[in-house]
CSV table of C-alpha atoms and ligand atoms in Angstrom, one decimal:
chain,number,residue,atom,x,y,z
A,1,MET,CA,0.0,0.0,0.0
A,2,LYS,CA,1.2,3.5,-0.8
A,3,GLN,CA,2.1,5.5,2.3
A,4,THR,CA,0.5,8.8,2.6
A,5,ILE,CA,1.2,12.1,4.5
A,6,ALA,CA,-0.3,12.8,7.9
A,7,LYS,CA,-3.3,15.1,8.0
A,8,GLY,CA,-2.7,18.8,7.8
A,9,LEU,CA,0.8,18.4,6.4
A,10,PHE,CA,2.1,18.9,2.9
A,11,ASP,CA,5.3,18.5,0.8
A,12,ILE,CA,7.0,21.4,-0.9
A,13,LEU,CA,8.1,20.2,-4.3
A,14,PRO,CA,10.6,21.4,-6.9
A,15,TYR,CA,7.7,21.4,-9.5
A,16,LEU,CA,5.2,24.1,-10.0
A,17,ASP,CA,1.5,23.3,-10.2
A,18,GLU,CA,-0.1,26.5,-11.5
A,19,GLY,CA,-1.7,28.4,-8.6
A,20,ASP,CA,-0.3,26.2,-5.9
A,21,PHE,CA,1.9,27.6,-3.2
A,22,ARG,CA,3.8,24.4,-2.4
A,23,TYR,CA,6.8,25.1,-4.7
A,24,THR,CA,10.3,25.2,-3.3
A,25,HIS,CA,11.3,28.0,-5.5
A,26,TYR,CA,8.6,30.3,-4.0
A,27,TYR,CA,9.8,29.5,-0.5
A,28,ARG,CA,13.4,30.2,-1.4
A,29,TYR,CA,12.5,33.5,-3.0
A,30,VAL,CA,10.5,34.7,0.0
A,31,GLU,CA,13.3,33.4,2.4
A,32,GLU,CA,15.9,35.3,0.4
A,33,ILE,CA,14.0,38.6,0.6
A,34,ILE,CA,13.5,37.9,4.4
A,35,HIS,CA,17.2,37.6,4.9
A,36,GLN,CA,17.8,40.8,2.9
A,37,VAL,CA,15.2,42.8,4.9
A,38,ALA,CA,16.5,41.4,8.2
A,39,PHE,CA,20.0,42.6,7.2
A,40,LEU,CA,18.6,46.0,6.2
A,41,TYR,CA,17.2,46.4,9.7
A,42,GLN,CA,20.2,44.8,11.3
A,43,TYR,CA,18.5,41.7,12.9
A,44,SER,CA,20.7,38.6,13.4
A,45,GLU,CA,19.6,35.0,12.7
A,46,ILE,CA,19.0,32.6,15.6
A,47,ARG,CA,18.2,28.9,15.2
A,48,THR,CA,16.7,27.0,18.1
A,49,PRO,CA,15.6,23.3,18.2
A,50,VAL,CA,12.4,22.1,16.7
A,51,PHE,CA,11.3,20.8,20.1
A,52,GLU,CA,11.7,22.0,23.7
A,53,LYS,CA,10.7,21.0,27.1
A,54,THR,CA,6.9,21.4,27.3
A,55,GLU,CA,7.2,23.9,30.1
A,56,VAL,CA,9.0,26.4,27.9
A,57,PHE,CA,5.8,26.9,25.9
A,58,ALA,CA,3.3,26.2,28.7
A,59,ARG,CA,4.7,28.9,31.0
A,60,SER,CA,5.1,31.6,28.4
A,61,VAL,CA,2.4,31.1,25.7
A,62,GLY,CA,0.0,30.5,28.6
A,63,THR,CA,-1.5,27.4,30.3
A,64,THR,CA,-5.0,28.6,29.3
A,65,SER,CA,-4.2,29.6,25.7
A,66,ASP,CA,-5.6,27.5,22.8
A,67,ILE,CA,-2.1,26.8,21.6
A,68,VAL,CA,-1.1,25.1,24.8
A,69,THR,CA,-4.4,23.5,25.8
A,70,LYS,CA,-5.5,22.2,22.4
A,71,GLU,CA,-2.8,22.6,19.8
A,72,MET,CA,0.5,21.4,21.0
A,73,TYR,CA,2.2,18.2,19.8
A,74,THR,CA,3.4,16.9,23.2
A,75,PHE,CA,5.1,13.6,23.7
A,76,GLU,CA,7.2,11.8,26.3
A,77,ASP,CA,10.7,10.7,25.3
A,78,LYS,CA,12.3,7.5,26.4
A,79,GLY,CA,13.6,9.2,29.5
A,80,LYS,CA,10.0,10.1,30.5
A,81,ARG,CA,10.5,13.8,29.8
A,82,SER,CA,7.6,15.8,28.5
A,83,LEU,CA,8.7,17.5,25.2
A,84,SER,CA,6.7,19.6,22.7
A,85,LEU,CA,7.2,20.4,19.0
A,86,ARG,CA,7.6,24.2,18.8
A,87,PRO,CA,4.1,25.8,18.2
A,88,GLU,CA,5.6,29.3,17.9
A,89,GLY,CA,9.0,30.9,18.1
A,90,THR,CA,9.1,33.5,20.8
A,91,ALA,CA,9.3,31.1,23.8
A,92,SER,CA,12.3,29.2,22.3
A,93,VAL,CA,14.1,32.4,21.5
A,94,ILE,CA,13.6,33.8,25.0
A,95,ARG,CA,14.6,30.4,26.6
A,96,SER,CA,17.9,30.6,24.6
A,97,PHE,CA,18.4,34.3,25.3
A,98,VAL,CA,18.2,33.7,29.1
A,99,GLU,CA,20.1,30.4,29.1
A,100,LYS,CA,22.9,31.8,27.0
A,101,SER,CA,22.9,35.2,28.7
A,102,LEU,CA,22.7,37.0,25.4
A,103,ASP,CA,22.2,40.3,27.2
A,104,GLN,CA,25.9,40.1,28.1
A,105,ARG,CA,26.8,40.0,24.4
A,106,SER,CA,24.8,43.0,23.2
A,107,LYS,CA,22.8,45.7,24.8
A,108,ASN,CA,20.2,45.4,22.1
A,109,ASN,CA,19.5,41.9,20.8
A,110,LYS,CA,17.6,42.0,17.6
A,111,LEU,CA,17.0,38.4,16.5
A,112,TYR,CA,15.1,36.7,13.7
A,113,TYR,CA,14.3,33.2,12.6
A,114,ILE,CA,12.6,31.2,9.8
A,115,SER,CA,11.4,27.9,11.2
A,116,PRO,CA,8.7,25.3,10.9
A,117,MET,CA,6.0,25.5,13.6
A,118,PHE,CA,3.6,22.8,14.6
A,119,ARG,CA,0.0,23.2,15.8
A,120,TYR,CA,-2.8,20.7,16.0
A,121,GLU,CA,-5.4,22.8,14.4
A,122,ARG,CA,-8.3,22.0,12.1
A,123,PRO,CA,-6.7,22.2,8.7
A,124,GLN,CA,-8.1,24.5,6.1
A,125,LYS,CA,-6.8,26.9,3.5
A,126,GLY,CA,-4.1,29.0,5.2
A,127,ARG,CA,-4.1,26.8,8.3
A,128,TYR,CA,-1.9,23.7,8.5
A,129,ARG,CA,-0.4,21.5,11.2
A,130,GLN,CA,3.1,22.4,10.1
A,131,HIS,CA,3.6,25.9,8.9
A,132,HIS,CA,6.7,28.1,8.5
A,133,GLN,CA,7.2,31.4,10.2
A,134,PHE,CA,9.5,34.3,9.8
A,135,GLY,CA,9.7,36.0,13.2
A,136,VAL,CA,11.7,38.7,14.9
A,137,GLU,CA,12.3,39.4,18.6
A,138,ALA,CA,13.8,42.8,19.5
A,139,ILE,CA,15.0,42.5,23.1
A,140,GLY,CA,16.1,45.3,25.4
A,141,ASN,CA,14.4,48.4,24.1
A,142,GLY,CA,11.0,49.4,25.5
A,143,SER,CA,10.5,52.5,23.4
A,144,ALA,CA,7.7,53.3,20.9
A,145,GLU,CA,10.5,53.7,18.3
A,146,GLN,CA,11.3,50.0,18.7
A,147,ASP,CA,7.6,49.1,18.2
A,148,VAL,CA,7.6,51.1,15.0
A,149,GLU,CA,10.9,49.6,13.7
A,150,VAL,CA,9.4,46.1,14.2
A,151,ILE,CA,6.1,47.0,12.4
A,152,ASP,CA,8.0,48.9,9.7
A,153,LEU,CA,10.2,45.9,9.1
A,154,LEU,CA,7.2,43.6,8.6
A,155,LEU,CA,5.5,46.0,6.2
A,156,THR,CA,8.8,46.6,4.2
A,157,LEU,CA,9.0,42.8,3.7
A,158,TYR,CA,5.4,42.7,2.4
A,159,GLU,CA,6.1,45.6,0.1
A,160,LYS,CA,9.2,44.1,-1.3
A,161,LEU,CA,7.3,41.0,-2.0
A,162,GLY,CA,4.7,43.0,-3.9
A,163,LEU,CA,1.7,42.5,-1.5
A,164,LYS,CA,-1.1,45.0,-1.7
A,165,ASN,CA,-4.3,46.0,0.2
A,166,LEU,CA,-2.9,45.3,3.6
A,167,ASN,CA,-4.6,46.3,6.8
A,168,LEU,CA,-2.5,47.1,9.9
A,169,MET,CA,-4.4,46.9,13.1
A,170,ILE,CA,-2.9,48.0,16.4
A,171,ASN,CA,-4.0,48.1,20.0
A,172,THR,CA,-2.6,48.2,23.5
A,173,VAL,CA,-3.5,45.6,26.0
A,174,GLY,CA,-1.9,47.8,28.7
A,175,ASP,CA,0.6,46.9,31.3
A,176,LYS,CA,-0.2,44.5,34.2
A,177,GLU,CA,-1.6,47.2,36.3
A,178,SER,CA,-4.0,48.3,33.6
A,179,ARG,CA,-5.2,44.8,32.9
A,180,ASP,CA,-5.7,43.9,36.5
A,181,SER,CA,-7.9,46.9,37.0
A,182,PHE,CA,-9.8,46.3,33.8
A,183,ARG,CA,-10.2,42.5,34.5
A,184,LYS,CA,-12.1,43.2,37.7
A,185,GLU,CA,-14.7,45.5,36.0
A,186,PHE,CA,-14.9,43.3,32.9
A,187,VAL,CA,-15.6,40.1,34.9
A,188,SER,CA,-18.2,41.9,37.0
A,189,TYR,CA,-20.0,43.0,33.8
A,190,LEU,CA,-19.9,39.5,32.3
A,191,ILE,CA,-20.9,37.3,35.3
A,192,PRO,CA,-24.6,38.2,35.1
A,193,LEU,CA,-24.4,37.4,31.3
A,194,LYS,CA,-22.5,34.2,31.7
A,195,GLU,CA,-25.3,31.9,30.4
A,196,LYS,CA,-25.5,33.8,27.2
A,197,LEU,CA,-21.8,33.5,26.4
A,198,SER,CA,-20.4,30.9,24.0
A,199,GLU,CA,-19.0,27.7,25.5
A,200,ASP,CA,-15.4,28.9,24.9
A,201,SER,CA,-16.0,32.2,26.5
A,202,LYS,CA,-17.6,30.6,29.5
A,203,VAL,CA,-14.4,28.8,30.1
A,204,ARG,CA,-12.3,31.9,29.4
A,205,LEU,CA,-14.4,33.9,31.9
A,206,GLU,CA,-12.9,31.6,34.6
A,207,LYS,CA,-9.4,31.2,33.2
A,208,ASN,CA,-8.5,34.1,31.0
A,209,PRO,CA,-11.3,36.7,30.6
A,210,LEU,CA,-9.3,39.1,28.3
A,211,ARG,CA,-9.4,36.5,25.5
A,212,ILE,CA,-13.2,37.0,25.4
A,213,LEU,CA,-12.5,40.3,23.7
A,214,ASP,CA,-11.4,38.7,20.5
A,215,SER,CA,-14.2,36.1,20.4
A,216,LYS,CA,-15.5,35.4,16.9
A,217,ASP,CA,-18.9,34.3,18.2
A,218,LYS,CA,-21.7,36.7,17.1
A,219,GLN,CA,-23.6,36.6,20.3
A,220,ASP,CA,-20.4,37.2,22.4
A,221,GLN,CA,-19.7,40.2,20.1
A,222,GLU,CA,-23.2,41.5,20.7
A,223,LEU,CA,-22.7,41.2,24.5
A,224,LEU,CA,-19.3,43.0,24.3
A,225,LYS,CA,-20.9,46.1,22.8
A,226,ASN,CA,-21.7,47.5,26.2
A,227,ALA,CA,-18.8,46.1,28.0
A,228,PRO,CA,-16.3,48.3,29.9
A,229,LEU,CA,-13.2,49.3,27.8
A,230,LEU,CA,-9.7,48.3,28.5
A,231,GLN,CA,-8.7,51.6,27.1
A,232,GLU,CA,-10.4,53.4,30.0
A,233,HIS,CA,-8.2,51.5,32.5
A,234,LEU,CA,-4.8,52.2,31.0
A,235,THR,CA,-2.1,53.5,33.3
A,236,SER,CA,-0.5,56.8,32.2
A,237,SER,CA,2.7,55.1,31.1
A,238,ALA,CA,0.7,52.5,28.9
A,239,LYS,CA,-1.4,55.3,27.5
A,240,GLU,CA,1.7,57.5,26.7
A,241,ASN,CA,3.4,54.6,25.0
A,242,PHE,CA,0.4,54.0,22.7
A,243,GLU,CA,0.0,57.7,21.9
A,244,GLU,CA,3.7,57.8,20.9
A,245,LEU,CA,3.3,54.8,18.8
A,246,LYS,CA,0.4,56.2,16.9
A,247,ALA,CA,2.1,59.6,16.4
A,248,LEU,CA,5.3,57.9,15.1
A,249,LEU,CA,3.3,55.7,12.6
A,250,LYS,CA,1.5,58.8,11.4
A,251,SER,CA,4.8,60.7,10.9
A,252,PHE,CA,6.1,57.8,8.7
A,253,SER,CA,2.8,57.8,6.8
A,254,ILE,CA,2.2,54.1,7.8
A,255,PRO,CA,-1.6,53.6,7.7
A,256,PHE,CA,-3.2,51.8,10.6
A,257,VAL,CA,-6.5,51.3,12.3
A,258,VAL,CA,-7.0,51.0,16.1
A,259,ASN,CA,-8.9,47.8,16.9
A,260,ASN,CA,-9.8,47.8,20.6
A,261,ASN,CA,-10.8,44.2,20.5
A,262,LEU,CA,-7.4,43.0,19.3
A,263,VAL,CA,-5.8,41.0,22.2
A,264,ARG,CA,-4.2,38.1,20.3
A,265,GLY,CA,-4.2,34.5,21.5
A,266,LEU,CA,-1.0,34.3,23.4
A,267,ASP,CA,-0.7,35.2,27.1
A,268,TYR,CA,2.6,36.9,27.1
A,269,TYR,CA,1.6,40.2,25.5
A,270,ASN,CA,1.5,43.6,27.2
A,271,LYS,CA,1.1,47.1,25.8
A,272,THR,CA,1.4,47.1,22.0
A,273,VAL,CA,-0.2,44.4,20.0
A,274,PHE,CA,-0.7,44.4,16.2
A,275,GLU,CA,-1.9,42.3,13.3
A,276,VAL,CA,-1.7,42.6,9.5
A,277,THR,CA,-4.5,41.1,7.4
A,278,ALA,CA,-4.5,40.8,3.6
A,279,GLU,CA,-7.6,41.3,1.5
A,280,ALA,CA,-6.9,38.3,-0.7
A,281,LEU,CA,-7.3,35.8,2.0
A,282,GLY,CA,-10.4,37.3,3.6
A,283,ALA,CA,-10.2,40.0,6.2
A,284,HIS,CA,-10.4,37.6,9.2
A,285,ILE,CA,-7.1,35.8,8.3
A,286,SER,CA,-4.0,37.5,9.5
A,287,ILE,CA,-0.8,37.1,7.6
A,288,GLY,CA,1.3,38.4,10.5
A,289,GLY,CA,1.0,39.6,14.0
A,290,GLY,CA,2.9,40.3,17.2
A,291,GLY,CA,3.4,42.6,20.1
A,292,ARG,CA,5.2,43.6,23.2
A,293,TYR,CA,6.0,41.1,26.0
A,294,ASP,CA,7.9,43.1,28.5
A,295,GLY,CA,7.4,40.7,31.5
A,296,LEU,CA,8.3,37.5,29.8
A,297,ILE,CA,12.1,37.4,30.1
A,298,SER,CA,12.0,37.6,33.9
A,299,THR,CA,9.6,34.7,34.1
A,300,PHE,CA,12.3,32.6,32.4
A,301,GLY,CA,14.7,33.6,35.2
A,302,GLY,CA,16.4,36.3,33.1
A,303,PRO,CA,16.8,40.0,33.5
A,304,ASP,CA,13.7,42.3,33.5
A,305,LEU,CA,14.0,43.5,29.9
A,306,PRO,CA,11.4,44.8,27.5
A,307,ALA,CA,10.9,43.0,24.2
A,308,ILE,CA,8.7,43.1,21.1
A,309,GLY,CA,8.3,40.8,18.1
A,310,PHE,CA,6.1,39.4,15.4
A,311,GLY,CA,5.6,36.2,13.4
A,312,THR,CA,4.4,36.0,9.9
A,313,GLY,CA,3.4,32.8,8.1
A,314,ILE,CA,5.3,32.0,4.9
A,315,GLU,CA,2.5,29.9,3.5
A,316,ARG,CA,0.0,32.8,3.9
A,317,ILE,CA,2.5,35.2,2.3
A,318,ILE,CA,2.9,33.0,-0.7
A,319,GLN,CA,-0.8,32.4,-1.0
A,320,THR,CA,-1.5,36.1,-0.9
A,321,MET,CA,1.2,36.8,-3.5
A,322,ILE,CA,-0.4,34.2,-5.8
A,323,ALA,CA,-3.9,35.6,-5.2
A,324,GLN,CA,-2.7,39.1,-5.8
A,325,GLU,CA,-0.6,38.1,-8.8
A,326,ALA,CA,2.6,39.5,-7.2
A,327,PRO,CA,5.6,38.6,-9.4
A,328,PHE,CA,8.0,35.8,-8.5
A,329,PRO,CA,11.3,35.7,-10.4
A,330,GLU,CA,11.8,33.0,-13.0
A,331,GLU,CA,13.6,29.9,-11.6
A,332,LYS,CA,17.1,29.7,-13.1
A,333,GLY,CA,18.1,26.6,-15.0
A,334,PRO,CA,21.6,25.2,-15.7
A,335,LYS,CA,23.9,27.0,-18.1
A,336,TYR,CA,24.4,23.9,-20.2
A,337,PHE,CA,22.4,20.8,-20.8
A,338,PHE,CA,24.4,18.0,-22.5
A,339,ILE,CA,22.8,15.6,-24.9
A,340,PRO,CA,25.2,12.7,-25.8
A,341,LEU,CA,23.6,10.6,-28.5
A,342,GLU,CA,26.3,7.9,-28.5
A,343,LYS,CA,27.9,5.7,-25.8
A,344,GLU,CA,31.3,7.2,-26.6
A,345,ALA,CA,29.9,10.7,-26.6
A,346,LYS,CA,28.4,10.0,-23.2
A,347,THR,CA,31.8,9.3,-21.6
A,348,PHE,CA,33.2,12.4,-23.3
A,349,CYS,CA,30.3,14.7,-22.2
A,350,PHE,CA,30.4,13.3,-18.7
A,351,SER,CA,34.0,14.3,-18.2
A,352,LEU,CA,33.2,17.7,-19.7
A,353,VAL,CA,30.3,18.1,-17.2
A,354,HIS,CA,32.7,17.1,-14.4
A,355,GLU,CA,35.2,19.7,-15.5
A,356,LEU,CA,32.7,22.5,-15.9
A,357,ARG,CA,31.1,21.9,-12.5
A,358,LYS,CA,34.6,22.1,-10.9
A,359,LYS,CA,34.9,25.5,-12.6
A,360,GLY,CA,31.6,26.6,-11.0
A,361,ILE,CA,29.5,26.4,-14.2
A,362,SER,CA,26.1,24.6,-13.5
A,363,CYS,CA,25.3,21.9,-16.0
A,364,GLU,CA,23.3,18.8,-16.4
A,365,ILE,CA,23.6,15.8,-18.7
A,366,ASP,CA,21.0,13.4,-20.0
A,367,LEU,CA,22.6,10.1,-19.3
A,368,LYS,CA,19.7,8.3,-20.8
A,369,ALA,CA,19.5,10.3,-24.0
A,370,LYS,CA,17.9,8.3,-26.8
A,371,LYS,CA,15.7,10.6,-28.8
A,372,ILE,CA,16.9,14.2,-29.2
A,373,LYS,CA,13.3,15.5,-29.1
A,374,ASN,CA,12.8,14.1,-25.6
A,375,SER,CA,16.1,15.4,-24.3
A,376,LEU,CA,15.3,18.9,-25.7
A,377,GLN,CA,12.0,18.8,-23.8
A,378,GLN,CA,13.8,17.9,-20.6
A,379,ALA,CA,16.3,20.8,-21.2
A,380,ASN,CA,13.3,23.1,-21.7
A,381,THR,CA,11.6,21.9,-18.4
A,382,LEU,CA,14.9,22.5,-16.6
A,383,LYS,CA,15.1,26.0,-18.2
A,384,ALA,CA,18.6,25.3,-19.5
A,385,GLU,CA,20.2,28.3,-21.2
A,386,SER,CA,21.9,26.2,-23.9
A,387,VAL,CA,22.1,22.5,-24.9
A,388,VAL,CA,25.2,20.8,-26.1
A,389,ILE,CA,24.5,18.0,-28.6
A,390,ILE,CA,27.1,15.4,-29.5
A,391,GLY,CA,26.2,12.4,-31.7
A,392,SER,CA,28.1,10.2,-34.1
A,393,GLU,CA,28.5,12.9,-36.8
A,394,GLU,CA,29.9,15.4,-34.2
A,395,LEU,CA,32.3,12.7,-32.8
A,396,LYS,CA,33.7,12.1,-36.3
A,397,LYS,CA,34.1,15.9,-36.9
A,398,LYS,CA,35.3,16.5,-33.3
A,399,VAL,CA,32.8,19.3,-32.9
A,400,ALA,CA,30.0,19.9,-30.5
A,401,VAL,CA,26.7,21.7,-31.4
A,402,ILE,CA,25.8,24.4,-28.9
A,403,LYS,CA,22.3,25.7,-29.2
A,404,ASN,CA,21.0,28.7,-27.3
A,405,MET,CA,17.5,27.8,-26.1
A,406,ASN,CA,16.4,31.4,-26.1
A,407,THR,CA,17.7,32.7,-29.4
A,408,ARG,CA,17.6,29.3,-31.1
A,409,GLU,CA,21.0,30.2,-32.4
A,410,GLN,CA,23.3,27.3,-33.1
A,411,ILE,CA,27.1,27.1,-33.3
A,412,GLU,CA,29.6,24.3,-33.9
A,413,VAL,CA,32.6,24.4,-31.6
A,414,PRO,CA,35.7,22.2,-32.0
A,415,PHE,CA,36.4,19.9,-29.0
A,416,ASP,CA,39.7,21.6,-28.2
A,417,LYS,CA,38.0,25.0,-27.9
A,418,LEU,CA,34.9,23.7,-26.0
A,419,ILE,CA,35.8,24.5,-22.3
A,420,GLU,CA,37.2,27.9,-23.3
A,421,THR,CA,34.0,28.8,-25.2
A,422,MET,CA,31.7,27.5,-22.5
A,423,GLU,CA,33.5,29.4,-19.7
A,424,LYS,CA,32.7,32.8,-21.4
B,1,HAM,P1,0.7,33.9,15.8
B,1,HAM,O1,-0.2,35.1,15.5
B,1,HAM,O2,0.2,32.8,16.5
B,1,HAM,O3,1.9,34.6,16.6
B,1,HAM,O4,1.4,33.4,14.5
B,1,HAM,C1,2.0,34.2,13.6
B,1,HAM,C2,1.6,34.0,12.1
B,1,HAM,O5,1.9,32.6,11.8
B,1,HAM,C3,0.2,34.2,11.8
B,1,HAM,O6,-0.1,35.5,11.5
B,1,HAM,C4,0.0,33.3,10.6
B,1,HAM,O7,0.5,34.0,9.4
B,1,HAM,C5,1.0,32.2,10.8
B,1,HAM,N1,0.3,31.0,11.3
B,1,HAM,C6,-0.1,30.7,12.6
B,1,HAM,N2,-0.7,29.5,12.7
B,1,HAM,C7,-0.7,29.0,11.4
B,1,HAM,C8,-1.2,27.8,10.9
B,1,HAM,N3,-1.8,26.8,11.6
B,1,HAM,N4,-1.0,27.6,9.5
B,1,HAM,C9,-0.4,28.5,8.8
B,1,HAM,N5,0.1,29.7,9.2
B,1,HAM,C10,-0.1,29.9,10.5
B,1,HAM,C11,3.0,33.9,17.1
B,1,HAM,O8,3.2,32.8,16.8
B,1,HAM,C12,3.9,34.8,17.9
B,1,HAM,N6,5.1,34.0,18.4
B,1,HAM,C13,4.3,36.0,17.2
B,1,HAM,C14,5.2,36.9,18.0
B,1,HAM,C15,6.6,36.9,18.0
B,1,HAM,N7,4.8,37.7,19.0
B,1,HAM,C16,5.9,38.3,19.5
B,1,HAM,N8,7.0,37.8,18.9
């Protein structure tokens, strides 16, 4: 029986199916632009393991969050340790930052990663059980300028990739003091309405009431219309930070909307949170999001440093690019594609290919060449710049036929001049 892939997963292939995002070349292109933009903003790459001790995620993302309670791939290893596949990047980066005392290496650690993430979610378009994320974490600077740098970096990436019709939503979830004061009033407002809340929100009322704010349930949303506002409970420092952020965004002409219900599904956020949605995927699907998490580092046993970051899904970026017809560069093919039509020619061509590759010239050879038509088709599929044809005639004359696949121009080159000509 043919083995098949597990639910919610997919392969990324070196072949393009029109309209499909699962094409290695697309991923490599997006990743290349990510590395360029990260360099532009001076972020350094960090690579952490694909799995961590479960508590790394549970304690930071939040023991009541959907990610930890429903979506984590958790398993016991042979030593009976509980481990989890990484559902998101921030917790791992902070674990490493604290464990490796990165604050001693630099006053301002600006880190980024491109990594697979694993979440046991109901698969649908744009939602998979393994997805890839580009994320940044800027640690050590609590200013609104740092918030803007992070948001600006994300938007610059989207712009360079040709994405359009983006919607930046921002909000502040306040500092701990603001949230504590809001929570009391919010819970008192909701308790008499408890029976009318959705099942999820009933549970959240007990465990994490703030998450009710971004409930997608219609009835919940109706009930929230008259609820007290977190914005009215902000401490002066949280308010000031948010006002500064808005003023800076305006001064850079970065369009945004304030969405007071944006709280995001991870427990570590405080003050600034933001999300970017793209029209092509439907307004409710975010392509990127993040926020500040000033208290998190100390809960990992590290120094009390402020930090902010985001994550953006590479699948959702590519899907949006396809839907919006953003251009991808053509995939490059080999410079030469050899078609030896004789056994003797094959040996000769194979040694030429060997020599050219050593000289840094990419080439391919059809070792099974039989019919020239089929080999030319293969050269076309590979997008070879030129083909080199050697059959019995050419062997006799000691020349090779080099045909440019774009111009269709054809030249004959004597064997002793071949390498020299091909190197040009
Ligand atoms: P997040 O909003 O959970 O944030 O995920 C970030 C992005 O990853 C989403 O906007 C989406 O593009 C993509 N994504 C999430 N889940 C899936 C999925 N199942 N399938 C496909 N794409 C998905 C975080 O993970 C935070 N760590 C971001 C952050 C970094 N906040 C501060 N620093």
